[in-house]
PDB file of C-alpha atoms in Angstrom:
ATOM      1  CA  MET A   1       4.629  23.914  -8.697  1.00 71.00           C
ATOM      2  CA  VAL A   2       1.372  23.150 -10.352  1.00 77.00           C
ATOM      3  CA  LYS A   3       1.322  23.493 -14.292  1.00 86.00           C
ATOM      4  CA  VAL A   4      -1.250  25.839 -14.390  1.00 95.00           C
ATOM      5  CA  TYR A   5      -2.029  27.474 -18.285  1.00 97.00           C
ATOM      6  CA  SER A   6      -3.855  30.455 -19.487  1.00 97.00           C
ATOM      7  CA  ILE A   7      -5.498  29.921 -22.860  1.00 97.00           C
ATOM      8  CA  ASP A   8      -7.447  33.459 -24.691  1.00 97.00           C
ATOM      9  CA  GLY A   9      -6.917  35.465 -21.085  1.00 96.00           C
ATOM     10  CA  ILE A  10      -8.717  32.750 -19.220  1.00 97.00           C
ATOM     11  CA  THR A  11      -6.928  30.889 -16.229  1.00 97.00           C
ATOM     12  CA  PRO A  12      -7.464  28.098 -13.902  1.00 98.00           C
ATOM     13  CA  VAL A  13      -8.924  28.931 -10.272  1.00 97.00           C
ATOM     14  CA  VAL A  14      -7.801  26.858  -7.492  1.00 97.00           C
ATOM     15  CA  HIS A  15      -9.070  27.246  -3.924  1.00 97.00           C
ATOM     16  CA  PRO A  16      -6.203  27.553  -1.376  1.00 96.00           C
ATOM     17  CA  THR A  17      -7.925  24.037   0.548  1.00 97.00           C
ATOM     18  CA  ALA A  18      -7.665  21.898  -2.510  1.00 97.00           C
ATOM     19  CA  PHE A  19      -4.803  20.323  -3.696  1.00 97.00           C
ATOM     20  CA  VAL A  20      -3.426  19.635  -7.144  1.00 98.00           C
ATOM     21  CA  HIS A  21      -0.572  17.790  -7.622  1.00 97.00           C
ATOM     22  CA  PRO A  22       2.747  19.512  -9.699  1.00 96.00           C
ATOM     23  CA  SER A  23       2.293  16.822 -12.548  1.00 96.00           C
ATOM     24  CA  ALA A  24      -1.487  17.539 -13.016  1.00 97.00           C
ATOM     25  CA  VAL A  25      -2.546  19.822 -15.707  1.00 97.00           C
ATOM     26  CA  LEU A  26      -4.957  22.645 -15.765  1.00 98.00           C
ATOM     27  CA  ILE A  27      -5.792  24.113 -18.971  1.00 98.00           C
ATOM     28  CA  GLY A  28      -8.048  27.832 -19.307  1.00 97.00           C
ATOM     29  CA  ASP A  29     -11.664  27.668 -17.781  1.00 97.00           C
ATOM     30  CA  VAL A  30     -11.171  24.905 -14.669  1.00 98.00           C
ATOM     31  CA  ILE A  31     -12.622  25.797 -11.588  1.00 98.00           C
ATOM     32  CA  VAL A  32     -10.919  23.440  -8.519  1.00 98.00           C
ATOM     33  CA  GLY A  33     -13.268  24.575  -5.554  1.00 98.00           C
ATOM     34  CA  PRO A  34     -12.303  23.576  -1.719  1.00 97.00           C
ATOM     35  CA  ARG A  35     -10.916  20.426  -0.500  1.00 97.00           C
ATOM     36  CA  CYS A  36     -10.870  19.534  -3.819  1.00 98.00           C
ATOM     37  CA  TYR A  37      -8.102  16.302  -4.504  1.00 98.00           C
ATOM     38  CA  VAL A  38      -6.782  16.169  -8.199  1.00 98.00           C
ATOM     39  CA  GLY A  39      -4.291  13.424  -8.535  1.00 98.00           C
ATOM     40  CA  PRO A  40      -1.184  13.074 -10.393  1.00 97.00           C
ATOM     41  CA  ALA A  41      -0.965  12.873 -13.953  1.00 97.00           C
ATOM     42  CA  ALA A  42      -4.410  14.197 -13.896  1.00 98.00           C
ATOM     43  CA  CYS A  43      -5.432  16.479 -17.772  1.00 98.00           C
ATOM     44  CA  LEU A  44      -8.256  18.763 -16.818  1.00 98.00           C
ATOM     45  CA  ARG A  45      -8.316  21.091 -19.837  1.00 97.00           C
ATOM     46  CA  GLY A  46     -11.003  23.845 -19.978  1.00 97.00           C
ATOM     47  CA  ASP A  47      -9.497  25.042 -23.697  1.00 97.00           C
ATOM     48  CA  PHE A  48     -13.282  24.710 -24.905  1.00 96.00           C
ATOM     49  CA  GLY A  49     -15.483  24.754 -22.311  1.00 95.00           C
ATOM     50  CA  ARG A  50     -15.895  25.118 -18.895  1.00 97.00           C
ATOM     51  CA  ILE A  51     -14.746  22.184 -16.388  1.00 98.00           C
ATOM     52  CA  VAL A  52     -16.158  22.466 -12.315  1.00 98.00           C
ATOM     53  CA  LEU A  53     -15.029  20.710  -9.851  1.00 98.00           C
ATOM     54  CA  GLU A  54     -17.277  21.435  -6.815  1.00 98.00           C
ATOM     55  CA  GLU A  55     -16.486  21.386  -2.807  1.00 97.00           C
ATOM     56  CA  GLY A  56     -14.839  17.638  -2.064  1.00 97.00           C
ATOM     57  CA  VAL A  57     -14.333  16.096  -5.337  1.00 98.00           C
ATOM     58  CA  ASN A  58     -11.862  13.735  -5.968  1.00 98.00           C
ATOM     59  CA  VAL A  59     -10.309  13.388  -9.433  1.00 98.00           C
ATOM     60  CA  GLN A  60      -7.458  10.361  -9.268  1.00 98.00           C
ATOM     61  CA  ASP A  61      -4.458   9.751 -11.237  1.00 98.00           C
ATOM     62  CA  ALA A  62      -4.019  10.041 -15.011  1.00 98.00           C
ATOM     63  CA  CYS A  63      -8.106  11.448 -15.112  1.00 98.00           C
ATOM     64  CA  VAL A  64      -8.407  13.217 -18.113  1.00 98.00           C
ATOM     65  CA  MET A  65     -11.792  15.628 -17.947  1.00 98.00           C
ATOM     66  CA  HIS A  66     -12.777  17.901 -21.236  1.00 97.00           C
ATOM     67  CA  SER A  67     -15.741  20.055 -22.349  1.00 93.00           C
ATOM     68  CA  TYR A  68     -17.156  22.374 -25.127  1.00 88.00           C
ATOM     69  CA  THR A  69     -18.568  25.643 -25.086  1.00 84.00           C
ATOM     70  CA  ASP A  70     -22.142  24.705 -24.916  1.00 84.00           C
ATOM     71  CA  ARG A  71     -21.608  21.926 -22.564  1.00 88.00           C
ATOM     72  CA  ASP A  72     -19.644  22.310 -18.793  1.00 94.00           C
ATOM     73  CA  ALA A  73     -18.271  19.260 -17.410  1.00 97.00           C
ATOM     74  CA  VAL A  74     -19.060  19.080 -14.245  1.00 98.00           C
ATOM     75  CA  ILE A  75     -18.456  17.495 -10.996  1.00 98.00           C
ATOM     76  CA  GLU A  76     -20.798  18.114  -8.343  1.00 98.00           C
ATOM     77  CA  ALA A  77     -20.226  18.441  -4.246  1.00 97.00           C
ATOM     78  CA  TRP A  78     -18.402  15.077  -2.988  1.00 97.00           C
ATOM     79  CA  GLY A  79     -18.210  13.542  -6.297  1.00 98.00           C
ATOM     80  CA  HIS A  80     -15.406  10.973  -6.786  1.00 98.00           C
ATOM     81  CA  ILE A  81     -13.658   9.947  -9.894  1.00 98.00           C
ATOM     82  CA  GLY A  82     -11.640   6.915  -9.755  1.00 98.00           C
ATOM     83  CA  HIS A  83      -8.272   6.156 -11.436  1.00 98.00           C
ATOM     84  CA  GLY A  84      -7.580   6.691 -15.717  1.00 98.00           C
ATOM     85  CA  ALA A  85     -11.448   7.764 -15.802  1.00 98.00           C
ATOM     86  CA  ILE A  86     -12.177   9.934 -18.409  1.00 98.00           C
ATOM     87  CA  LEU A  87     -15.310  12.595 -18.218  1.00 98.00           C
ATOM     88  CA  HIS A  88     -16.188  14.445 -21.507  1.00 97.00           C
ATOM     89  CA  GLY A  89     -18.624  17.064 -21.268  1.00 97.00           C
ATOM     90  CA  CYS A  90     -20.921  15.311 -18.747  1.00 97.00           C
ATOM     91  CA  HIS A  91     -22.964  16.138 -15.043  1.00 98.00           C
ATOM     92  CA  VAL A  92     -21.663  14.092 -12.295  1.00 98.00           C
ATOM     93  CA  GLY A  93     -24.475  14.476  -9.242  1.00 98.00           C
ATOM     94  CA  ARG A  94     -23.823  14.615  -5.811  1.00 97.00           C
ATOM     95  CA  ASN A  95     -21.689  12.045  -4.223  1.00 96.00           C
ATOM     96  CA  ALA A  96     -21.822  10.164  -6.815  1.00 97.00           C
ATOM     97  CA  MET A  97     -18.661   7.975  -8.408  1.00 97.00           C
ATOM     98  CA  VAL A  98     -16.994   6.709 -11.351  1.00 98.00           C
ATOM     99  CA  GLY A  99     -14.973   4.123 -10.907  1.00 97.00           C
ATOM    100  CA  MET A 100     -11.465   3.383 -12.748  1.00 98.00           C
ATOM    101  CA  ASN A 101     -10.778   3.980 -16.335  1.00 98.00           C
ATOM    102  CA  ALA A 102     -14.859   4.460 -16.869  1.00 98.00           C
ATOM    103  CA  VAL A 103     -15.695   6.654 -19.598  1.00 98.00           C
ATOM    104  CA  VAL A 104     -18.598   8.740 -19.215  1.00 98.00           C
ATOM    105  CA  MET A 105     -19.556  11.118 -22.987  1.00 97.00           C
ATOM    106  CA  ASP A 106     -20.744  14.151 -23.569  1.00 96.00           C
ATOM    107  CA  GLY A 107     -24.457  14.965 -22.406  1.00 96.00           C
ATOM    108  CA  VAL A 108     -24.363  12.216 -19.244  1.00 97.00           C
ATOM    109  CA  VAL A 109     -25.615  13.128 -16.527  1.00 98.00           C
ATOM    110  CA  ILE A 110     -25.062  10.861 -13.929  1.00 98.00           C
ATOM    111  CA  GLY A 111     -27.776  11.328 -10.865  1.00 97.00           C
ATOM    112  CA  GLU A 112     -26.665  11.795  -7.391  1.00 97.00           C
ATOM    113  CA  HIS A 113     -25.323   9.429  -4.684  1.00 97.00           C
ATOM    114  CA  SER A 114     -24.751   6.907  -8.230  1.00 97.00           C
ATOM    115  CA  LEU A 115     -21.777   4.314  -9.110  1.00 98.00           C
ATOM    116  CA  VAL A 116     -20.681   4.115 -12.444  1.00 98.00           C
ATOM    117  CA  ALA A 117     -18.781   0.642 -12.271  1.00 97.00           C
ATOM    118  CA  ALA A 118     -15.238   0.485 -13.401  1.00 97.00           C
ATOM    119  CA  MET A 119     -14.831   0.387 -17.351  1.00 97.00           C
ATOM    120  CA  SER A 120     -17.887   1.282 -17.836  1.00 98.00           C
ATOM    121  CA  PHE A 121     -18.553   3.168 -21.022  1.00 98.00           C
ATOM    122  CA  VAL A 122     -21.574   5.724 -20.535  1.00 98.00           C
ATOM    123  CA  ARG A 123     -22.882   6.503 -23.791  1.00 97.00           C
ATOM    124  CA  ALA A 124     -23.707  10.213 -25.055  1.00 96.00           C
ATOM    125  CA  GLY A 125     -26.732  11.819 -23.782  1.00 96.00           C
ATOM    126  CA  MET A 126     -27.320   8.515 -21.161  1.00 97.00           C
ATOM    127  CA  GLN A 127     -29.773   9.941 -17.971  1.00 97.00           C
ATOM    128  CA  VAL A 128     -28.623   8.257 -15.057  1.00 97.00           C
ATOM    129  CA  PRO A 129     -31.053   8.451 -12.052  1.00 97.00           C
ATOM    130  CA  PRO A 130     -29.910   9.005  -8.241  1.00 97.00           C
ATOM    131  CA  LYS A 131     -28.522   6.236  -6.294  1.00 97.00           C
ATOM    132  CA  SER A 132     -28.523   3.992  -9.604  1.00 97.00           C
ATOM    133  CA  MET A 133     -25.374   1.456  -9.781  1.00 97.00           C
ATOM    134  CA  VAL A 134     -24.598   2.003 -13.637  1.00 97.00           C
ATOM    135  CA  VAL A 135     -22.462  -1.160 -15.555  1.00 97.00           C
ATOM    136  CA  GLY A 136     -21.126  -2.142 -18.761  1.00 96.00           C
ATOM    137  CA  ALA A 137     -19.886  -1.366 -22.462  1.00 95.00           C
ATOM    138  CA  PRO A 138     -22.312   0.196 -23.206  1.00 96.00           C
ATOM    139  CA  ALA A 139     -23.351   1.142 -19.815  1.00 96.00           C
ATOM    140  CA  ARG A 140     -26.867  -0.255 -18.457  1.00 96.00           C
ATOM    141  CA  ILE A 141     -28.670   0.764 -14.764  1.00 97.00           C
ATOM    142  CA  LEU A 142     -28.581  -2.536 -12.987  1.00 95.00           C
ATOM    143  CA  ARG A 143     -30.308  -1.456  -9.764  1.00 96.00           C
ATOM    144  CA  VAL A 144     -30.356   1.038  -6.662  1.00 96.00           C
ATOM    145  CA  LEU A 145     -27.230   1.099  -4.436  1.00 95.00           C
ATOM    146  CA  SER A 146     -27.637  -0.170  -0.635  1.00 94.00           C
ATOM    147  CA  GLU A 147     -27.343   2.023   1.906  1.00 94.00           C
ATOM    148  CA  GLU A 148     -24.086   0.101   2.953  1.00 94.00           C
ATOM    149  CA  GLU A 149     -22.866   0.706  -0.430  1.00 94.00           C
ATOM    150  CA  LEU A 150     -23.343   4.238  -0.430  1.00 93.00           C
ATOM    151  CA  ALA A 151     -21.782   4.167   3.290  1.00 93.00           C
ATOM    152  CA  HIS A 152     -18.866   2.880   2.133  1.00 92.00           C
ATOM    153  CA  LYS A 153     -18.400   5.617  -1.078  1.00 93.00           C
ATOM    154  CA  HIS A 154     -19.128   8.406   1.594  1.00 92.00           C
ATOM    155  CA  ALA A 155     -15.926   6.724   3.725  1.00 92.00           C
ATOM    156  CA  ASP A 156     -13.817   6.511   0.570  1.00 94.00           C
ATOM    157  CA  THR A 157     -14.434   9.925  -0.574  1.00 94.00           C
ATOM    158  CA  ALA A 158     -13.979  11.184   2.774  1.00 94.00           C
ATOM    159  CA  ASP A 159     -10.031   9.195   2.907  1.00 94.00           C
ATOM    160  CA  TYR A 160      -9.703  11.690  -0.308  1.00 95.00           C
ATOM    161  CA  ILE A 161     -11.100  14.870   1.149  1.00 95.00           C
ATOM    162  CA  ALA A 162      -8.557  14.034   4.468  1.00 93.00           C
ATOM    163  CA  LEU A 163      -5.846  12.908   2.049  1.00 95.00           C
ATOM    164  CA  ALA A 164      -6.206  16.875   0.061  1.00 96.00           C
ATOM    165  CA  GLN A 165      -5.357  17.990   3.537  1.00 94.00           C
ATOM    166  CA  ARG A 166      -2.152  15.684   4.388  1.00 93.00           C
ATOM    167  CA  SER A 167      -0.735  16.533   0.713  1.00 95.00           C
ATOM    168  CA  LEU A 168      -1.005  20.176   1.595  1.00 95.00           C
ATOM    169  CA  GLU A 169       0.550  20.081   4.885  1.00 94.00           C
ATOM    170  CA  THR A 170       3.244  17.169   3.812  1.00 93.00           C
ATOM    171  CA  MET A 171       4.508  16.295   0.706  1.00 94.00           C
ATOM    172  CA  ARG A 172       7.222  17.853  -0.433  1.00 93.00           C
ATOM    173  CA  GLU A 173       9.145  16.627  -3.581  1.00 92.00           C
ATOM    174  CA  VAL A 174      12.613  15.002  -2.451  1.00 94.00           C
ATOM    175  CA  GLU A 175      15.732  12.637  -3.516  1.00 96.00           C
ATOM    176  CA  ALA A 176      15.063   8.733  -3.007  1.00 95.00           C
ATOM    177  CA  LEU A 177      16.592   7.092  -0.555  1.00 94.00           C
ATOM    178  CA  THR A 178      19.238   4.889  -1.458  1.00 92.00           C
ATOM    179  CA  GLU A 179      17.331   1.705   1.089  1.00 94.00           C
ATOM    180  CA  PRO A 180      14.880   1.322   3.181  1.00 94.00           C
ATOM    181  CA  GLU A 181      15.467   3.020   6.865  1.00 93.00           C
ATOM    182  CA  PRO A 182      15.802   0.515   9.958  1.00 94.00           C
ATOM    183  CA  ASN A 183      12.598   0.302  11.287  1.00 92.00           C
ATOM    184  CA  ARG A 184      11.026   2.223   8.660  1.00 92.00           C
ATOM    185  CA  ARG A 185       7.782   3.358   9.548  1.00 89.00           C
ATOM    186  CA  ARG A 186       4.525   2.714   7.008  1.00 88.00           C
ATOM    187  CA  MET A 187       1.190   5.189   6.330  1.00 83.00           C
ATOM    188  CA  ALA A 188      -0.771   4.653   9.390  1.00 76.00           C
ATOM    189  CA  GLY A 189      -4.011   4.708   6.585  1.00 67.00           C
ATOM    190  CA  PRO A 190      -6.757   6.136   5.335  1.00 64.00           C
ATOM    191  CA  GLY A 191      -9.627   7.513   7.906  1.00 55.00           C
ATOM    192  CA  LEU A 192      -7.506   7.357  11.241  1.00 48.00           C
ATOM    193  CA  ALA A 193      -6.788  10.956  10.731  1.00 45.00           C
ATOM    194  CA  GLY A 194     -10.550  11.742  11.603  1.00 49.00           C
ATOM    195  CA  PRO A 195     -11.814  12.913   8.176  1.00 46.00           C
ATOM    196  CA  PRO A 196     -14.721  15.136   7.448  1.00 53.00           C
ATOM    197  CA  THR A 197     -18.172  13.354   7.694  1.00 57.00           C
ATOM    198  CA  LEU A 198     -20.065  14.215   4.370  1.00 58.00           C
ATOM    199  CA  PRO A 199     -23.861  13.900   3.658  1.00 55.00           C
ATOM    200  CA  ASP A 200     -25.962  10.814   3.878  1.00 51.00           C
ATOM    201  CA  ALA A 201     -28.316   9.599   1.437  1.00 44.00           C
ATOM    202  CA  GLY A 202     -30.829  12.235   1.626  1.00 48.00           C
ATOM    203  CA  GLY A 203     -28.170  14.837   0.816  1.00 47.00           C
ATOM    204  CA  GLU A 204     -27.814  16.828   3.913  1.00 52.00           C
ATOM    205  CA  ALA A 205     -25.072  19.187   3.848  1.00 42.00           C
ATOM    206  CA  PRO A 206     -21.754  17.719   5.225  1.00 44.00           C
ATOM    207  CA  LYS A 207     -20.557  18.281   8.905  1.00 41.00           C
ATOM    208  CA  ALA A 208     -17.196  20.512   9.414  1.00 31.00           C
TER     209      ALA A 208
END
């Protein structure tokens, strides 16, 4: 059962095709769109302002999102937020990625198809152009992303859209086994189920 809390009469919204792990916490003005994935121990606190995850977004394990009344925290379609990242009152553009344990502060705009490297600190108000590689603490724009890097990001995000569906269909709370079964099978691995195609660098709509 997902931990969803109303505050001041405002209740989170979760699209039926999205997966939110039962250990995640959603509070107040949070809107989770279609085919999103919200991982274990993520916390989305819409108690001061709105948080929006558009279609196909993944917010992974132990991520934190928060916002203020005058500054929504938004992740546009196909956004990809790595483990442990913190997003505060910022705007992440379409098909952009924020790496593991990065911090993105108030008023930041991450342009579409951009990538914030793991452990980066993106200072308040920074404006990142599309297709940029952002690194460091404080973060700086390093260069333009290559087509190969964009394609790799697309594939990773597609895997998480497929994971949202897999989780809805097969994840169940169970008792642990006391020992491995004989010939214990392995996970098939991401991508083998044929996840949906994401938009290319030009931003076309994804295929069904």
